[in-house]
Coordinates of C-alpha atoms in Angstrom, one line a residue:
M1 CA -32.2 12.4 -5.3
E2 CA -28.5 12.3 -6.2
Q3 CA -26.5 9.5 -4.7
Y4 CA -22.9 9.3 -3.9
I5 CA -20.2 6.8 -3.0
L6 CA -18.1 7.3 0.1
A7 CA -14.5 6.2 -0.1
L8 CA -12.5 5.7 3.1
D9 CA -8.8 6.0 2.3
Q10 CA -7.0 5.0 5.5
G11 CA -3.3 5.5 4.9
T12 CA 0.0 5.2 6.8
T13 CA 0.2 8.8 7.9
S14 CA -3.4 10.1 7.6
S15 CA -7.0 9.1 7.3
R16 CA -9.1 10.5 4.5
T17 CA -12.7 10.4 3.3
V18 CA -13.5 11.2 -0.4
V19 CA -17.1 11.6 -1.7
F20 CA -17.5 10.7 -5.4
D21 CA -20.5 11.4 -7.7
H22 CA -21.7 9.2 -10.5
N23 CA -19.2 10.8 -13.0
G24 CA -16.3 9.7 -10.7
Q25 CA -15.7 13.3 -9.8
I26 CA -14.6 14.3 -6.3
K27 CA -17.4 16.3 -4.4
S28 CA -15.6 16.6 -1.1
V29 CA -12.5 15.5 0.7
A30 CA -11.5 15.5 4.4
Q31 CA -8.1 14.5 5.8
K32 CA -6.6 14.1 9.2
E33 CA -3.1 13.1 10.1
F34 CA -2.4 10.9 13.1
K35 CA 0.6 10.2 15.2
Q36 CA 3.5 7.8 14.3
Y37 CA 5.2 5.9 17.1
F38 CA 8.8 4.7 16.9
P39 CA 9.4 2.9 20.2
K40 CA 12.8 1.4 19.1
P41 CA 14.9 1.6 15.9
G42 CA 13.1 -0.2 13.1
W43 CA 9.8 -0.3 15.1
V44 CA 6.8 1.6 13.8
E45 CA 3.4 1.7 15.5
H46 CA 0.0 3.4 15.3
D47 CA -2.8 3.7 17.9
P48 CA -5.7 1.7 16.5
N49 CA -8.2 3.9 18.3
E50 CA -6.7 7.0 16.8
I51 CA -6.9 5.4 13.3
W52 CA -10.6 4.9 14.0
S53 CA -11.3 8.3 15.5
S54 CA -9.4 10.1 12.7
Q55 CA -11.3 8.1 10.1
A56 CA -14.6 8.7 11.8
S57 CA -14.0 12.5 12.0
T58 CA -13.1 12.7 8.3
I59 CA -16.3 10.9 7.4
A60 CA -18.4 13.4 9.4
E61 CA -16.5 16.3 7.9
A62 CA -16.7 15.1 4.3
I63 CA -20.4 14.5 4.4
S64 CA -21.1 17.8 6.2
Q65 CA -19.1 19.8 3.6
I66 CA -21.8 19.0 1.0
D67 CA -24.7 18.5 3.4
I68 CA -25.6 14.9 2.8
N69 CA -26.5 12.0 5.1
G70 CA -26.7 8.2 5.0
L71 CA -29.7 8.2 2.7
D72 CA -27.6 10.0 0.0
I73 CA -24.8 7.4 0.2
A74 CA -25.3 4.4 -2.1
G75 CA -22.3 2.5 -0.6
I76 CA -19.0 2.8 1.2
G77 CA -15.7 1.6 -0.3
I78 CA -12.7 1.1 2.0
T79 CA -9.0 1.1 1.0
N80 CA -6.3 0.9 3.6
Q81 CA -2.6 0.6 4.4
R82 CA -1.9 -3.1 4.0
E83 CA -0.1 -5.5 6.3
T84 CA -0.5 -3.2 9.3
T85 CA -1.6 -5.6 12.1
I86 CA -4.2 -5.0 14.8
V87 CA -5.3 -7.6 17.4
W88 CA -8.3 -6.8 19.6
D89 CA -10.3 -8.4 22.4
V90 CA -13.8 -9.5 21.6
D91 CA -15.2 -8.7 25.1
T92 CA -13.6 -5.3 25.6
E93 CA -13.5 -4.4 21.9
E94 CA -10.2 -2.8 22.7
P95 CA -6.9 -3.4 20.9
I96 CA -4.5 -5.4 23.1
Y97 CA -1.4 -3.7 21.6
N98 CA -0.7 -0.8 19.2
A99 CA -1.1 -1.5 15.5
I100 CA 2.3 -2.8 14.1
V101 CA 2.8 -0.9 10.9
W102 CA 3.8 -2.5 7.6
Q103 CA 7.2 -0.7 7.8
D104 CA 8.0 -2.3 11.1
R105 CA 11.1 -4.6 11.1
R106 CA 10.9 -6.2 14.6
T107 CA 10.3 -9.7 13.3
A108 CA 13.2 -9.7 10.7
E109 CA 15.3 -12.1 12.8
F110 CA 12.4 -14.5 13.1
C111 CA 11.9 -14.3 9.4
D112 CA 15.6 -15.2 9.0
K113 CA 14.9 -18.4 11.1
L114 CA 12.0 -19.4 8.8
K115 CA 14.3 -19.0 5.8
A116 CA 17.0 -21.1 7.5
Q117 CA 14.4 -23.8 8.0
G118 CA 14.1 -24.0 4.2
L119 CA 10.5 -22.7 4.0
V120 CA 11.1 -20.0 1.3
D121 CA 9.7 -22.0 -1.6
M122 CA 6.8 -23.5 0.3
I123 CA 5.6 -20.1 1.6
R124 CA 6.1 -18.5 -1.9
E125 CA 4.1 -21.2 -3.7
K126 CA 1.2 -20.9 -1.2
T127 CA 1.1 -17.1 -0.7
G128 CA 3.0 -15.6 -3.7
L129 CA 5.1 -13.7 -1.1
I130 CA 8.7 -13.9 0.1
I131 CA 9.4 -14.4 3.8
D132 CA 9.7 -10.9 5.2
A133 CA 8.8 -8.9 8.3
Y134 CA 6.7 -6.7 6.0
F135 CA 3.7 -9.0 6.1
S136 CA 1.1 -9.5 8.9
G137 CA 1.7 -13.1 9.9
T138 CA 4.9 -12.7 11.9
K139 CA 3.5 -9.5 13.4
I140 CA 0.5 -11.4 14.8
K141 CA 2.8 -14.0 16.2
W142 CA 4.9 -11.3 17.9
I143 CA 1.8 -9.8 19.6
L144 CA 0.7 -13.2 20.8
D145 CA 4.2 -14.0 22.1
N146 CA 4.9 -10.6 23.8
V147 CA 1.6 -9.3 25.2
P148 CA 0.9 -10.9 28.6
G149 CA -2.0 -13.3 28.5
A150 CA -2.5 -12.8 24.7
R151 CA -1.8 -16.3 23.6
K152 CA -4.2 -17.8 26.2
R153 CA -7.0 -15.4 25.2
A154 CA -6.4 -16.2 21.5
E155 CA -6.6 -20.0 22.2
Q156 CA -9.9 -19.3 24.1
G157 CA -11.3 -17.7 20.9
K158 CA -11.4 -14.2 22.6
L159 CA -9.0 -12.3 20.2
R160 CA -9.5 -11.1 16.7
F161 CA -6.9 -10.1 14.1
G162 CA -7.5 -7.7 11.3
N163 CA -5.6 -5.4 9.0
V164 CA -6.9 -1.9 9.0
D165 CA -9.9 -2.7 6.7
S166 CA -11.2 -5.3 9.2
W167 CA -10.7 -3.0 12.1
L168 CA -12.7 -0.1 10.5
I169 CA -15.5 -2.5 9.5
W170 CA -15.6 -3.9 13.0
R171 CA -16.0 -0.4 14.4
L172 CA -18.5 0.8 11.7
T173 CA -20.7 -2.3 12.4
R174 CA -20.2 -2.2 16.2
G175 CA -18.6 -5.6 16.2
E176 CA -21.2 -7.4 14.0
A177 CA -18.8 -8.0 11.0
H178 CA -15.3 -9.5 11.2
V179 CA -14.4 -9.6 7.5
T180 CA -11.7 -8.8 5.1
D181 CA -11.3 -9.1 1.3
V182 CA -9.0 -11.3 -0.8
T183 CA -6.5 -8.5 -1.5
N184 CA -5.8 -7.7 2.2
A185 CA -5.8 -11.4 3.0
S186 CA -3.2 -12.0 0.4
R187 CA -0.8 -9.7 2.2
T188 CA -0.7 -11.6 5.5
M189 CA 1.6 -14.5 4.5
L190 CA -1.2 -16.8 5.9
F191 CA -3.5 -16.9 2.8
N192 CA -3.3 -19.4 0.1
I193 CA -3.7 -17.4 -3.2
N194 CA -4.4 -20.6 -5.2
E195 CA -7.2 -21.8 -3.1
L196 CA -8.3 -18.4 -1.8
K197 CA -8.5 -19.4 1.8
W198 CA -6.5 -19.2 5.1
D199 CA -3.8 -21.8 5.0
E200 CA -3.9 -24.3 7.9
D201 CA -0.2 -25.2 7.5
L202 CA 0.9 -21.6 7.8
L203 CA -1.4 -20.8 10.7
K204 CA 0.1 -23.8 12.4
L205 CA 3.6 -22.8 11.5
L206 CA 3.2 -19.4 13.2
D207 CA 1.0 -20.8 16.0
I208 CA -2.0 -18.5 15.2
P209 CA -5.5 -19.8 16.1
A210 CA -7.8 -19.9 13.1
S211 CA -10.5 -18.3 15.3
M212 CA -8.6 -15.0 15.1
M213 CA -8.9 -14.7 11.4
P214 CA -11.6 -12.6 9.6
E215 CA -14.0 -14.1 7.0
V216 CA -12.6 -13.5 3.5
K217 CA -15.0 -11.9 1.0
S218 CA -14.5 -10.7 -2.6
S219 CA -13.4 -7.1 -3.2
S220 CA -16.8 -6.0 -4.6
E221 CA -19.9 -7.2 -2.7
I222 CA -22.1 -6.0 0.2
M223 CA -20.1 -7.2 3.2
A224 CA -22.0 -5.5 6.0
H225 CA -24.1 -2.5 6.9
T226 CA -23.1 0.3 9.2
K227 CA -24.4 0.4 12.7
S228 CA -22.3 3.4 13.8
T229 CA -23.8 6.6 15.1
I230 CA -21.9 8.5 12.3
F231 CA -24.9 7.6 10.0
A232 CA -28.5 7.8 11.1
H233 CA -29.3 5.2 8.4
E234 CA -27.6 1.9 7.6
V235 CA -25.2 2.2 4.7
P236 CA -23.8 -0.8 2.8
I237 CA -20.1 -1.4 3.0
A238 CA -19.7 -2.8 -0.5
G239 CA -16.1 -2.5 -1.7
V240 CA -12.8 -3.3 0.0
A241 CA -9.2 -3.4 -1.4
G242 CA -5.8 -2.8 -0.1
D243 CA -4.5 0.5 -1.2
Q244 CA -2.3 -0.6 -4.0
Q245 CA -4.9 -3.0 -5.5
A246 CA -7.4 -0.2 -5.2
A247 CA -5.1 2.2 -7.1
L248 CA -4.5 -0.5 -9.8
F249 CA -8.3 -0.7 -10.2
G250 CA -8.8 3.1 -10.0
Q251 CA -6.2 3.5 -12.8
M252 CA -8.3 1.1 -14.9
C253 CA -5.4 -1.3 -15.3
V254 CA -7.9 -4.0 -15.9
E255 CA -6.2 -5.7 -18.8
P256 CA -3.1 -8.0 -18.3
G257 CA 0.1 -6.1 -18.9
A258 CA -1.2 -2.8 -17.6
I259 CA 1.1 -1.2 -14.9
K260 CA 0.9 1.6 -12.4
N261 CA 3.1 3.1 -9.7
T262 CA 1.7 4.9 -6.6
Y263 CA 4.0 7.4 -5.2
G264 CA 2.9 7.6 -1.6
T265 CA 4.8 7.1 1.8
G266 CA 6.3 4.1 0.0
C267 CA 6.0 3.4 -3.7
F268 CA 4.2 0.4 -5.1
V269 CA 4.6 -0.7 -8.7
M270 CA 1.9 -3.2 -9.7
L271 CA 1.3 -5.1 -13.0
N272 CA -1.9 -6.9 -13.9
I273 CA -1.0 -10.5 -14.8
G274 CA -4.6 -11.8 -15.5
D275 CA -6.4 -14.7 -13.9
K276 CA -3.5 -17.0 -13.0
P277 CA -0.9 -16.4 -10.3
I278 CA 2.5 -16.3 -12.0
L279 CA 5.4 -16.6 -9.5
S280 CA 8.2 -14.1 -10.0
K281 CA 11.7 -15.2 -10.8
N282 CA 13.0 -11.7 -10.0
N283 CA 12.1 -11.2 -6.3
L284 CA 8.7 -9.6 -6.9
L285 CA 5.5 -10.5 -5.1
T286 CA 2.5 -12.3 -6.6
T287 CA -0.7 -11.0 -5.0
V288 CA -4.4 -10.9 -5.6
A289 CA -5.4 -7.8 -7.5
W290 CA -9.1 -8.1 -6.9
K291 CA -12.0 -10.5 -7.0
I292 CA -15.3 -9.3 -8.6
G293 CA -18.0 -11.9 -8.8
D294 CA -16.3 -15.2 -9.5
K295 CA -13.5 -13.6 -11.4
V296 CA -10.1 -13.3 -9.7
N297 CA -7.3 -11.1 -11.1
Y298 CA -3.7 -11.4 -9.9
A299 CA -0.8 -8.9 -10.0
L300 CA 3.0 -8.8 -9.7
E301 CA 4.1 -6.2 -7.3
G302 CA 7.3 -4.5 -6.3
S303 CA 7.3 -2.5 -3.1
I304 CA 9.5 0.4 -2.1
Y305 CA 9.5 1.1 1.6
V306 CA 10.6 4.8 1.4
G307 CA 9.2 6.8 -1.4
G308 CA 7.5 10.2 -0.7
S309 CA 8.5 9.8 3.0
V310 CA 12.1 10.6 2.0
V311 CA 10.8 14.1 1.4
Q312 CA 9.3 14.2 4.9
W313 CA 12.8 13.2 6.2
L314 CA 14.4 16.1 4.2
R315 CA 11.9 18.3 6.0
D316 CA 11.8 16.8 9.6
G317 CA 15.2 15.1 9.8
L318 CA 17.6 17.4 7.8
G319 CA 15.5 20.6 7.9
I320 CA 16.5 21.6 4.4
I321 CA 12.9 22.4 3.4
K322 CA 10.1 23.8 5.5
S323 CA 7.2 21.9 3.7
S324 CA 7.2 18.9 1.4
G325 CA 5.9 21.1 -1.5
E326 CA 9.2 23.0 -1.5
V327 CA 11.3 20.0 -2.6
E328 CA 10.7 20.4 -6.4
A329 CA 11.6 24.0 -6.4
L330 CA 14.8 23.4 -4.4
A331 CA 15.8 20.4 -6.6
S332 CA 15.1 22.4 -9.7
T333 CA 17.8 24.9 -8.8
V334 CA 20.5 22.5 -10.0
P335 CA 20.6 20.8 -13.4
D336 CA 21.3 17.3 -11.8
S337 CA 22.4 15.7 -8.5
G338 CA 26.0 16.6 -9.1
G339 CA 27.1 13.0 -8.9
V340 CA 25.3 12.4 -5.5
Y341 CA 23.2 9.3 -5.1
F342 CA 20.7 8.8 -2.3
V343 CA 19.5 5.3 -1.5
P344 CA 16.7 5.9 0.9
A345 CA 16.8 2.6 2.8
L346 CA 15.7 4.3 5.9
T347 CA 13.7 1.2 7.0
G348 CA 15.5 -1.4 4.9
L349 CA 15.3 -2.1 1.2
A350 CA 12.3 -4.0 -0.3
A351 CA 11.9 -5.3 -3.9
P352 CA 13.9 -6.5 -5.7
Y353 CA 16.6 -6.6 -3.0
W354 CA 14.8 -7.6 0.2
D355 CA 17.5 -6.5 2.6
P356 CA 15.8 -5.5 5.9
Y357 CA 19.1 -4.6 7.5
A358 CA 20.1 -2.1 4.8
R359 CA 20.2 1.5 5.9
G360 CA 20.1 4.8 4.0
T361 CA 23.2 5.7 2.0
I362 CA 24.3 9.0 0.4
V363 CA 27.3 8.6 -1.8
G364 CA 29.3 11.1 -4.0
I365 CA 29.3 14.0 -1.6
T366 CA 32.0 16.7 -2.3
R367 CA 32.7 20.2 -1.0
G368 CA 30.5 21.4 -3.8
T369 CA 27.5 19.4 -2.7
T370 CA 24.5 21.6 -1.6
A371 CA 21.1 21.1 -0.1
A372 CA 19.7 21.3 -3.6
H373 CA 21.9 18.4 -4.8
I374 CA 20.7 16.3 -1.8
A375 CA 17.1 17.1 -2.6
R376 CA 17.6 16.3 -6.3
A377 CA 19.3 13.0 -5.3
A378 CA 16.4 12.1 -3.0
L379 CA 13.9 12.5 -5.8
D380 CA 16.1 10.6 -8.2
G381 CA 16.3 7.8 -5.7
I382 CA 12.5 7.4 -5.9
A383 CA 12.7 7.1 -9.7
F384 CA 15.7 4.7 -9.6
Q385 CA 14.0 2.4 -7.2
T386 CA 10.9 2.3 -9.5
Y387 CA 13.3 1.6 -12.5
D388 CA 14.8 -1.4 -10.7
I389 CA 11.3 -2.9 -10.2
A390 CA 10.1 -2.1 -13.7
Q391 CA 13.2 -4.0 -15.0
A392 CA 12.4 -7.0 -12.9
M393 CA 8.8 -7.0 -14.2
A394 CA 9.8 -6.8 -17.8
K395 CA 12.1 -9.8 -17.2
D396 CA 9.3 -11.8 -15.5
M397 CA 6.8 -11.1 -18.3
N398 CA 9.6 -11.5 -21.0
H399 CA 8.1 -8.4 -22.5
P400 CA 9.2 -4.7 -22.5
L401 CA 6.8 -2.3 -20.7
T402 CA 5.1 0.3 -22.9
E403 CA 3.8 2.9 -20.4
L404 CA 3.5 3.6 -16.7
K405 CA 0.4 5.1 -15.1
V406 CA 1.2 7.1 -12.0
D407 CA -0.7 8.4 -9.0
G408 CA -0.2 9.4 -5.4
G409 CA 1.1 12.6 -3.9
A410 CA 4.6 12.7 -5.4
S411 CA 3.2 12.0 -8.9
R412 CA 2.3 15.7 -9.0
N413 CA 6.1 16.5 -9.0
N414 CA 6.8 17.2 -12.7
L415 CA 10.6 17.0 -12.2
L416 CA 10.3 13.5 -10.7
M417 CA 7.8 12.3 -13.4
Q418 CA 10.0 13.5 -16.3
Y419 CA 13.1 11.9 -14.8
Q420 CA 11.1 8.7 -14.3
A421 CA 10.1 8.7 -18.0
N422 CA 13.8 9.3 -19.0
L423 CA 15.0 6.4 -16.9
L424 CA 12.4 3.9 -18.0
G425 CA 12.5 5.0 -21.7
I426 CA 8.7 4.8 -21.8
K427 CA 5.9 7.3 -21.4
V428 CA 4.6 8.1 -17.9
V429 CA 0.9 8.9 -17.8
R430 CA -0.7 11.0 -15.0
P431 CA -4.5 10.9 -14.8
K432 CA -6.8 13.9 -14.1
I433 CA -7.8 12.3 -10.8
T434 CA -4.6 11.3 -9.0
E435 CA -6.7 10.1 -6.0
T436 CA -6.9 6.7 -7.7
T437 CA -6.7 4.7 -4.5
A438 CA -9.9 6.2 -3.1
L439 CA -11.4 6.1 -6.6
G440 CA -10.7 2.4 -6.9
A441 CA -12.4 1.7 -3.6
A442 CA -15.4 3.8 -4.7
Y443 CA -15.6 1.9 -8.0
L444 CA -15.5 -1.5 -6.3
A445 CA -18.3 -0.4 -3.9
G446 CA -20.3 1.2 -6.7
L447 CA -20.2 -1.9 -8.9
A448 CA -21.5 -4.0 -6.0
V449 CA -24.5 -1.8 -5.4
G450 CA -25.3 -1.1 -9.0
F451 CA -24.2 2.5 -8.8
W452 CA -22.2 1.8 -12.0
K453 CA -23.2 -0.8 -14.4
D454 CA -19.9 -2.4 -15.4
I455 CA -16.2 -1.9 -15.9
D456 CA -16.8 -0.5 -19.4
E457 CA -18.8 2.4 -17.9
L458 CA -15.8 3.1 -15.6
K459 CA -13.2 3.0 -18.3
K460 CA -15.0 6.0 -20.0
Q461 CA -14.5 8.1 -16.9
W462 CA -10.7 7.7 -16.8
Q463 CA -8.9 10.8 -18.3
V464 CA -5.3 11.7 -18.9
E465 CA -4.0 15.0 -17.3
R466 CA -0.5 14.9 -18.7
T467 CA 1.9 12.5 -20.5
F468 CA 5.6 12.7 -19.9
E469 CA 7.5 11.5 -23.0
P470 CA 11.0 10.0 -22.4
A471 CA 14.1 11.8 -23.6
P472 CA 16.3 9.6 -25.9
E473 CA 18.7 7.5 -23.8
N474 CA 22.1 9.3 -23.7
E475 CA 25.4 8.8 -22.0
E476 CA 24.3 10.9 -19.0
I477 CA 21.4 8.5 -18.3
K478 CA 23.6 5.4 -18.8
E479 CA 26.2 6.8 -16.4
A480 CA 23.4 7.7 -13.9
K481 CA 22.2 4.1 -13.9
K482 CA 25.7 2.8 -13.3
G483 CA 26.2 5.3 -10.4
W484 CA 22.9 4.1 -8.9
A485 CA 23.9 0.4 -9.2
D486 CA 27.2 1.2 -7.4
A487 CA 25.3 3.1 -4.7
I488 CA 23.0 0.1 -4.2
S489 CA 25.9 -2.3 -3.9
R490 CA 27.4 -0.1 -1.1
T491 CA 24.0 -0.1 0.7
L492 CA 23.3 -3.8 0.7
T493 CA 24.3 -5.8 3.8
K494 CA 23.9 -9.1 2.0
K495 CA 26.9 -9.1 -0.4

């Protein structure tokens, strides 16, 4: 009887389930978007119950498409939007507040206070992270401080915290398992990446009871079994990784020096740095890439808050395209951006600038500027932000980069990928399966249950779909880089 791996890919704007066979090929996919809430400027929330219901419905749809059931599933891998923070009540099993999404900036002022207390180096040495509202720790504190009765319930041991992976596992096991993996834990600003455990000093600093925290497991082991009515039979939940770490693994960036960029809602450039956590001197994050068995891999990461979501803004905010798929055709109608630069700091700027107060900037507009130039500048802005992070990584590693593996929705945009190669001056490699986030989660689960023997077997499955070779650097590219640097300087609030 043929077996499959189920990958749950819970993202920022949609929940998806992807079924993979033993050859790493996709057998079925189901996807469902869910609502985004913006209660105040800079605030972003989701309904945790809608996250769960959308994910559950895609599971049911994906397995019904190919007429399989729990007996046919060797294991479940979960990958998720990271940092997004959910707190729920043990007794009612209900969230006590909406999920505070990773993009949310409401705790930026509190983060400024932590910086003013001289805590930057201490937090960085323990967690590999900079102090920023991006991470879960200050979001948990905000919920405890602002939801009536929450802190008292937390001190009584009645509340649980989880990123989206923990929430899904809690629901899939009907509250039997409160767990996470090292990759998600490493994005909370509460986890010591050297000792691989919750840090008592940081929990105390943010006044978060340790009883709220999930048990931390490796990224590839049987963590729990389903108790949900979705499956008539128990299925092992055997692989968990935050979305970017899952994509790094799915891209088979398993050797130090291998680098990938995922072009999703945001963009996330990640570089495998091996088995020791190297702290960045160029404003990048150090994070756990994965833990398999006793072996831990670390990565440097540069985050871009607004990547593909700038195209959604062109569609929903400006109305210059009717669907996201139209952007490449519109941008292709002009040879370049006509001197327009678009810094899409719609929710602040992340690496390497870390300016939460920056706001989107479009410079260089003239009477001759058209919607096509704006669309072109928006795509260029994604490539430029990636270029900035790649430069920082090369400096940290004291070594030039040789190629960039790419995935995510916007990686299918050939115009963007070619421009990315031209800016970086290295080849950009797109795999046949660009669903590498889901694939990475499937691989981690499959290794844990013996569905695949080892990483060498997985490497043989990875195939190139297209390589974008860089054009030789010319005056035009040099001028474009100068124009971008000028646009960034106009955007930053911290001069």
